Short mmCIF file of C-alpha atoms in Angstrom, two decimals:
data_model
loop_
_atom_site.label_atom_id
_atom_site.label_comp_id
_atom_site.label_asym_id
_atom_site.label_seq_id
_atom_site.Cartn_x
_atom_site.Cartn_y
_atom_site.Cartn_z
CA MET K 1 25.64 183.32 23.47
CA PRO K 2 29.38 183.29 22.85
CA SER K 3 31.90 181.31 25.02
CA GLN K 4 33.27 183.33 27.83
CA ILE K 5 36.68 181.69 27.18
CA LYS K 6 38.11 183.37 24.02
CA GLY K 7 39.81 181.43 21.26
CA PRO K 8 41.21 179.63 19.48
CA ALA K 9 44.61 181.33 19.70
CA LEU K 10 48.08 180.32 18.91
CA PHE K 11 51.46 180.94 20.68
CA LEU K 12 53.76 181.94 17.78
CA ALA K 13 57.17 181.11 19.39
CA GLN K 14 57.23 177.43 18.08
CA PHE K 15 56.25 178.40 14.49
CA ALA K 16 58.53 181.46 13.90
CA GLY K 17 61.29 180.80 11.27
CA ASP K 18 63.55 182.30 8.76
CA GLU K 19 61.23 181.52 5.73
CA ALA K 20 57.98 183.12 4.52
CA PRO K 21 55.37 183.29 5.91
CA PHE K 22 56.91 182.48 9.39
CA ASN K 23 59.60 185.34 9.32
CA THR K 24 57.22 188.27 9.61
CA LEU K 25 54.30 189.15 11.97
CA GLY K 26 52.08 189.84 9.18
CA GLY K 27 52.86 186.60 7.33
CA ILE K 28 52.70 184.36 10.40
CA ALA K 29 49.45 186.08 11.61
CA LYS K 30 47.71 185.60 8.25
CA TRP K 31 48.76 181.92 8.26
CA ALA K 32 47.34 181.42 11.73
CA ALA K 33 44.10 183.14 10.70
CA ASP K 34 43.74 180.93 7.59
CA LEU K 35 43.88 177.96 10.05
CA GLY K 36 41.12 179.30 12.05
CA TYR K 37 42.88 181.03 14.86
CA LYS K 38 41.33 184.28 16.27
CA GLY K 39 44.21 185.36 18.37
CA VAL K 40 48.09 185.09 18.45
CA GLN K 41 50.47 185.25 21.51
CA ILE K 42 53.54 187.01 20.45
CA PRO K 43 57.00 186.10 21.78
CA SER K 44 58.57 189.47 22.67
CA PHE K 45 61.99 187.75 22.32
CA ASP K 46 61.73 187.09 18.55
CA ALA K 47 62.94 190.18 16.69
CA ARG K 48 61.68 188.66 13.39
CA LEU K 49 58.17 189.19 14.69
CA PHE K 50 58.39 192.00 17.28
CA ASP K 51 60.64 194.82 18.52
CA LEU K 52 60.15 194.87 22.27
CA ASP K 53 62.51 197.85 22.79
CA LYS K 54 60.49 199.97 20.20
CA ALA K 55 57.19 198.73 21.49
CA ALA K 56 58.10 199.98 24.96
CA GLU K 57 58.55 203.40 23.77
CA SER K 58 56.40 204.00 20.78
CA GLN K 59 52.70 204.23 20.62
CA ASP K 60 52.87 204.49 16.85
CA TYR K 61 54.78 201.18 16.57
CA CYS K 62 52.26 199.47 18.91
CA ASP K 63 49.36 200.89 16.74
CA GLU K 64 51.23 199.41 13.69
CA VAL K 65 51.51 195.99 15.32
CA LYS K 66 47.88 196.00 16.29
CA GLY K 67 47.04 197.05 12.70
CA ILE K 68 49.08 194.28 11.19
CA CYS K 69 47.28 191.70 13.27
CA ALA K 70 43.89 193.15 12.69
CA GLU K 71 44.43 193.12 8.96
CA ALA K 72 45.57 189.52 9.19
CA GLY K 73 42.21 188.67 11.13
CA VAL K 74 43.62 188.05 14.56
CA GLU K 75 43.92 189.77 17.94
CA ILE K 76 46.97 189.86 20.19
CA THR K 77 46.21 187.75 23.30
CA GLU K 78 49.31 188.40 25.40
CA LEU K 79 53.15 189.11 25.00
CA SER K 80 55.34 186.33 26.22
CA THR K 81 58.60 187.02 28.11
CA HIS K 82 59.45 183.40 28.79
CA LEU K 83 63.10 183.69 27.92
CA GLN K 84 63.69 186.96 29.57
CA GLY K 85 61.78 185.90 32.70
CA GLN K 86 64.04 182.78 32.83
CA LEU K 87 67.09 184.99 33.06
CA VAL K 88 65.66 187.06 35.99
CA ALA K 89 67.05 184.16 38.25
CA VAL K 90 69.65 181.66 37.04
CA ASN K 91 71.52 179.27 39.21
CA PRO K 92 75.25 179.26 38.31
CA ALA K 93 74.78 175.54 37.23
CA TYR K 94 72.84 176.84 34.23
CA ASP K 95 74.95 179.84 33.34
CA THR K 96 76.35 178.46 30.21
CA ALA K 97 73.09 177.00 28.83
CA PHE K 98 71.03 180.14 29.55
CA ASP K 99 73.60 182.63 28.17
CA ALA K 100 72.15 181.48 24.82
CA PHE K 101 68.89 183.42 25.67
CA ALA K 102 70.72 186.70 26.09
CA PRO K 103 72.56 188.98 23.83
CA ALA K 104 76.40 188.41 23.40
CA SER K 105 77.20 191.54 25.19
CA VAL K 106 76.17 190.02 28.56
CA HIS K 107 77.51 186.51 28.10
CA ARG K 108 79.63 185.11 30.92
CA ASN K 109 78.43 188.06 33.00
CA PRO K 110 75.51 186.90 35.22
CA LYS K 111 74.86 190.23 36.90
CA ALA K 112 74.67 192.10 33.54
CA ARG K 113 72.56 189.32 32.14
CA GLN K 114 70.05 189.53 35.01
CA ALA K 115 69.86 193.29 34.75
CA TRP K 116 69.16 193.03 30.95
CA ALA K 117 66.42 190.56 31.64
CA VAL K 118 64.69 192.59 34.33
CA GLU K 119 64.69 195.62 32.03
CA GLN K 120 63.23 193.46 29.31
CA VAL K 121 60.48 192.16 31.35
CA LYS K 122 59.65 195.72 32.58
CA LYS K 123 59.50 196.92 28.95
CA ALA K 124 56.97 194.21 28.21
CA ALA K 125 54.68 195.89 30.72
CA ASN K 126 55.05 199.16 28.97
CA ALA K 127 54.49 197.59 25.60
CA SER K 128 51.41 195.60 26.79
CA ARG K 129 49.79 198.80 28.12
CA ARG K 130 50.49 200.52 24.69
CA LEU K 131 48.87 197.41 23.08
CA GLY K 132 45.81 197.52 25.26
CA LEU K 133 46.86 194.24 26.93
CA ASP K 134 46.15 193.38 30.61
CA HIS K 135 48.13 189.99 30.82
CA THR K 136 51.58 188.67 29.90
CA VAL K 137 52.97 185.26 30.34
CA SER K 138 56.51 184.34 31.41
CA PHE K 139 58.84 181.92 33.48
CA SER K 140 59.99 182.62 36.87
CA GLY K 141 63.71 181.57 36.55
CA SER K 142 65.20 179.24 39.08
CA LEU K 143 67.84 179.40 41.87
CA ALA K 144 66.74 176.26 43.83
CA PHE K 145 65.84 173.78 41.00
CA PRO K 146 69.29 172.03 40.94
CA TYR K 147 68.42 171.06 44.67
CA LEU K 148 65.02 169.57 43.77
CA TYR K 149 65.76 166.06 45.02
CA PRO K 150 66.90 166.14 48.59
CA TRP K 151 70.10 164.11 48.16
CA PRO K 152 72.59 165.09 49.39
CA GLN K 153 70.48 166.63 52.14
CA ARG K 154 69.85 170.24 51.57
CA PRO K 155 71.28 172.68 54.28
CA ASP K 156 68.67 174.20 56.50
CA GLY K 157 67.45 177.55 55.01
CA LEU K 158 68.63 176.86 51.35
CA ILE K 159 65.19 176.68 49.95
CA GLY K 160 63.83 179.51 52.02
CA GLU K 161 66.64 181.80 51.02
CA ALA K 162 66.28 180.86 47.31
CA PHE K 163 62.62 181.74 47.39
CA ALA K 164 63.27 184.94 49.26
CA GLU K 165 65.76 186.04 46.67
CA LEU K 166 63.45 185.17 43.96
CA ALA K 167 60.80 187.35 45.52
CA ARG K 168 63.27 190.11 45.91
CA ARG K 169 64.01 190.07 42.21
CA TRP K 170 60.42 189.93 41.10
CA LEU K 171 58.80 192.45 43.52
CA PRO K 172 60.23 195.61 41.65
CA ILE K 173 59.01 194.11 38.36
CA PHE K 174 55.53 193.39 39.96
CA ASP K 175 55.27 196.91 41.10
CA ARG K 176 55.96 198.22 37.57
CA TYR K 177 53.20 196.00 36.21
CA ALA K 178 50.69 196.82 38.87
CA ASP K 179 51.34 200.56 38.15
CA LEU K 180 50.50 200.07 34.53
CA GLY K 181 47.42 197.69 35.15
CA VAL K 182 49.13 194.66 33.65
CA ASP K 183 49.99 191.23 35.27
CA ILE K 184 52.28 188.26 34.80
CA GLY K 185 51.12 184.73 34.34
CA PHE K 186 53.90 182.33 35.24
CA GLU K 187 53.92 178.96 33.47
CA LEU K 188 54.55 176.59 36.21
CA HIS K 189 57.19 174.22 34.71
CA PRO K 190 59.81 171.98 35.90
CA GLY K 191 63.20 173.75 35.54
CA GLU K 192 61.56 176.77 37.07
CA ASP K 193 61.48 177.29 40.79
CA LEU K 194 57.70 177.65 40.26
CA PHE K 195 56.68 174.35 39.01
CA ASP K 196 53.58 173.30 41.02
CA GLY K 197 51.11 174.50 43.61
CA ALA K 198 53.35 174.06 46.53
CA THR K 199 56.13 176.11 44.96
CA TRP K 200 53.50 178.74 43.77
CA GLU K 201 52.37 179.19 47.32
CA MET K 202 55.92 179.54 48.76
CA PHE K 203 56.53 182.25 46.27
CA LEU K 204 53.20 184.00 46.59
CA ASP K 205 53.60 184.15 50.36
CA ARG K 206 57.04 185.85 49.91
CA VAL K 207 55.72 188.48 47.49
CA LYS K 208 52.87 189.11 49.92
CA GLY K 209 50.16 188.01 47.55
CA HIS K 210 51.13 190.69 44.96
CA LYS K 211 48.17 191.35 42.57
CA ALA K 212 50.49 191.24 39.49
CA ALA K 213 51.61 187.62 40.28
CA MET K 214 49.41 185.27 38.44
CA ILE K 215 49.45 181.77 36.66
CA ASN K 216 49.58 180.75 33.05
CA TYR K 217 47.81 177.43 33.45
CA ASP K 218 49.35 174.70 31.29
CA PRO K 219 48.01 171.19 32.26
CA SER K 220 50.64 169.29 30.38
CA HIS K 221 53.30 170.13 32.80
CA PHE K 222 51.08 168.91 35.68
CA LEU K 223 50.21 165.61 33.96
CA LEU K 224 53.95 164.89 33.49
CA GLN K 225 54.46 165.45 37.24
CA GLN K 226 51.38 163.20 37.85
CA MET K 227 49.47 165.99 39.56
CA ASP K 228 45.81 166.38 39.81
CA TYR K 229 45.49 169.37 37.20
CA LEU K 230 41.76 169.60 37.82
CA ALA K 231 42.04 170.12 41.44
CA PHE K 232 44.74 172.68 40.68
CA ILE K 233 42.09 174.80 39.14
CA ASP K 234 39.80 174.54 42.08
CA LEU K 235 42.75 175.73 44.25
CA TYR K 236 44.13 178.45 42.15
CA HIS K 237 41.43 179.55 39.79
CA ASP K 238 41.43 183.14 41.12
CA ARG K 239 45.14 183.46 39.99
CA ILE K 240 44.77 182.05 36.50
CA ASN K 241 45.10 184.83 33.97
CA ALA K 242 46.17 182.92 30.82
CA PHE K 243 45.73 179.35 29.54
CA HIS K 244 48.20 177.25 27.39
CA VAL K 245 46.37 174.49 25.80
CA LYS K 246 48.92 171.78 25.49
CA ASP K 247 48.64 167.97 25.59
CA ALA K 248 51.01 165.34 27.10
CA GLU K 249 51.15 161.69 27.98
CA PHE K 250 52.86 159.78 30.82
CA ASN K 251 53.57 156.09 30.12
CA PRO K 252 55.92 154.72 32.88
CA ASP K 253 57.33 151.30 32.59
CA GLY K 254 60.08 149.15 34.31
CA ARG K 255 62.96 151.39 32.90
CA GLN K 256 61.70 154.99 33.63
CA GLY K 257 59.12 157.19 35.23
CA VAL K 258 58.66 160.96 35.93
CA TYR K 259 62.33 161.76 35.41
CA SER K 260 62.53 159.77 32.18
CA GLY K 261 66.09 158.58 32.40
CA TYR K 262 67.69 161.45 30.42
CA GLN K 263 66.18 159.95 27.22
CA PRO K 264 65.50 161.91 24.07
CA TRP K 265 61.90 163.23 23.67
CA ALA K 266 60.47 160.40 21.67
CA GLN K 267 61.81 157.75 24.22
CA ARG K 268 60.71 159.52 27.32
CA ALA K 269 58.02 158.12 29.55
CA GLY K 270 56.48 161.77 29.76
CA ARG K 271 56.08 163.36 26.40
CA PHE K 272 54.35 166.41 24.91
CA ARG K 273 51.82 165.68 22.33
CA SER K 274 49.59 167.43 19.83
CA LEU K 275 46.07 168.30 20.97
CA GLY K 276 43.96 165.17 21.32
CA ASP K 277 46.91 162.79 20.94
CA GLY K 278 47.76 162.78 24.64
CA GLN K 279 46.07 162.08 27.97
CA VAL K 280 44.89 165.43 29.11
CA ASP K 281 41.16 165.69 29.79
CA PHE K 282 40.39 169.06 28.06
CA ALA K 283 36.68 168.63 28.20
CA ALA K 284 36.96 168.65 32.00
CA ILE K 285 39.53 171.69 32.02
CA PHE K 286 37.35 173.95 29.80
CA SER K 287 34.30 172.99 31.97
CA LYS K 288 36.12 174.09 35.17
CA LEU K 289 37.55 177.24 33.64
CA THR K 290 34.17 178.16 32.49
CA GLN K 291 32.51 177.27 35.86
CA TYR K 292 34.99 179.57 37.58
CA GLY K 293 34.47 182.49 35.16
CA TYR K 294 37.83 182.39 33.26
CA ASP K 295 37.24 184.84 30.42
CA SER K 296 40.61 185.22 28.78
CA TRP K 297 42.20 183.27 25.90
CA ALA K 298 42.72 179.59 25.20
CA VAL K 299 46.21 179.55 23.36
CA LEU K 300 47.60 176.53 21.81
CA GLU K 301 51.23 176.05 22.75
CA TRP K 302 52.32 173.21 20.35
CA GLU K 303 55.21 170.91 21.19
CA CYS K 304 54.95 167.24 20.04
CA CYS K 305 57.67 164.59 19.60
CA VAL K 306 55.66 162.57 16.96
CA LYS K 307 53.58 164.98 14.75
CA SER K 308 54.89 167.84 12.58
CA ALA K 309 54.15 171.48 13.75
CA GLU K 310 52.19 172.16 10.57
CA GLN K 311 49.77 169.28 11.28
CA GLY K 312 49.59 170.14 15.03
CA ALA K 313 48.75 173.71 14.21
CA ALA K 314 46.11 172.78 11.68
CA GLU K 315 44.45 170.41 14.09
CA GLY K 316 44.67 172.69 17.04
CA ALA K 317 42.26 175.46 15.96
CA PRO K 318 39.18 173.12 15.58
CA PHE K 319 40.11 171.14 18.64
CA ILE K 320 40.03 174.33 20.83
CA GLU K 321 36.91 175.65 19.09
CA SER K 322 35.15 172.30 19.88
CA HIS K 323 35.87 172.71 23.48
CA LEU K 324 34.64 176.32 24.07
CA ILE K 325 31.47 176.43 26.23
CA GLU K 326 28.56 178.78 25.92
CA PRO K 327 27.47 179.34 29.54
CA PRO K 328 23.68 178.97 30.21
CA ALA K 329 21.63 182.06 30.55
CA ARG K 330 19.52 180.51 33.33
CA ALA K 331 19.37 177.39 35.46
CA PHE K 332 18.06 174.41 33.35
CA ASP K 333 15.17 173.80 35.65
CA ASP K 334 14.20 177.55 36.11
CA PHE K 335 10.68 177.36 34.70
CA ALA K 336 9.01 179.45 37.29
CA GLY K 337 11.90 181.59 38.34
CA GLY K 338 12.62 185.16 37.51
CA GLU K 339 12.60 188.27 39.55
CA ARG K 340 9.95 188.90 42.24
CA ASP K 341 9.03 191.97 44.06
CA GLU K 342 9.22 192.13 47.92
CA ALA K 343 5.63 191.48 48.49
CA GLN K 344 5.67 188.25 46.23
CA ILE K 345 8.58 187.00 48.06
CA LYS K 346 6.99 187.65 51.50
CA ARG K 347 3.76 185.78 50.16
CA MET K 348 5.90 182.74 49.01
CA LEU K 349 7.46 182.56 52.51
CA GLY K 350 4.10 182.97 54.36
CA LEU K 351 5.11 186.12 55.86
#
């Protein structure tokens, strides 16, 4: 019996480059397949690999993309709109930094940048439907994150209005997705307004539990916040539509803790690591996701401050493969079980 969780798969964003085989979809997909990956998550924002505008309009192009991946030996797991989703909501404090994610034509023009981002995310719904995909992954963007720590004291209503506005911006996008039978899994990530369970609930309440609003589960961000990432699955498993398999470690000391003192990655108390090199209990995570019936992809998102991308990718496929679980066909002690007709059941009950 195969695992209900599909994998291993690879998020291509961290590996795309200007040199072969990483500069074309066919080349990088074949490279991934040769490492043992069965699926690839495509960054819709990287024109070297994918043309989102064309995919939103052309079934022929989408068929070509699927054919390229199939010939390489992989399936498409999801489209990612992380960078475009980030730009749906940008606090002015981040305008300069996040302009880099948008075309030059909308730089220094926050309203035009937001409009461009919204259309991009909507196009990903069209493209996903043409590709036969039900799920996408993204970021929520942030309006309130600069006010994360309550000093100076936040004005009453500031957080409420930030989340109300975030909901107003995403609801029309969710409606487009729902109309097409596609959903969006937000990667809950510091820097976004949606970064833990509490913020997710605040947002979900304001979008009235919209069915297109889902979660891309990534335990690394929860470990770095010192959250119970297993209890998170218990709480929100019905909203998890995607899974980024990413490791991390948290080693506080007398100098720094969760906020890591503005230090570079290698010197932070909290660091992303290659699979198996960090502190995330993936055996427990795969068990819980299997228990709750998660049946989509396990996708490596590689980020590591110590190990090379090439080594991390090569080790990632067998790591994920080794954690896939084949669910049992029956209870382990079901020696005398099985179906019974009504008469037998009544006899067993003495009726």
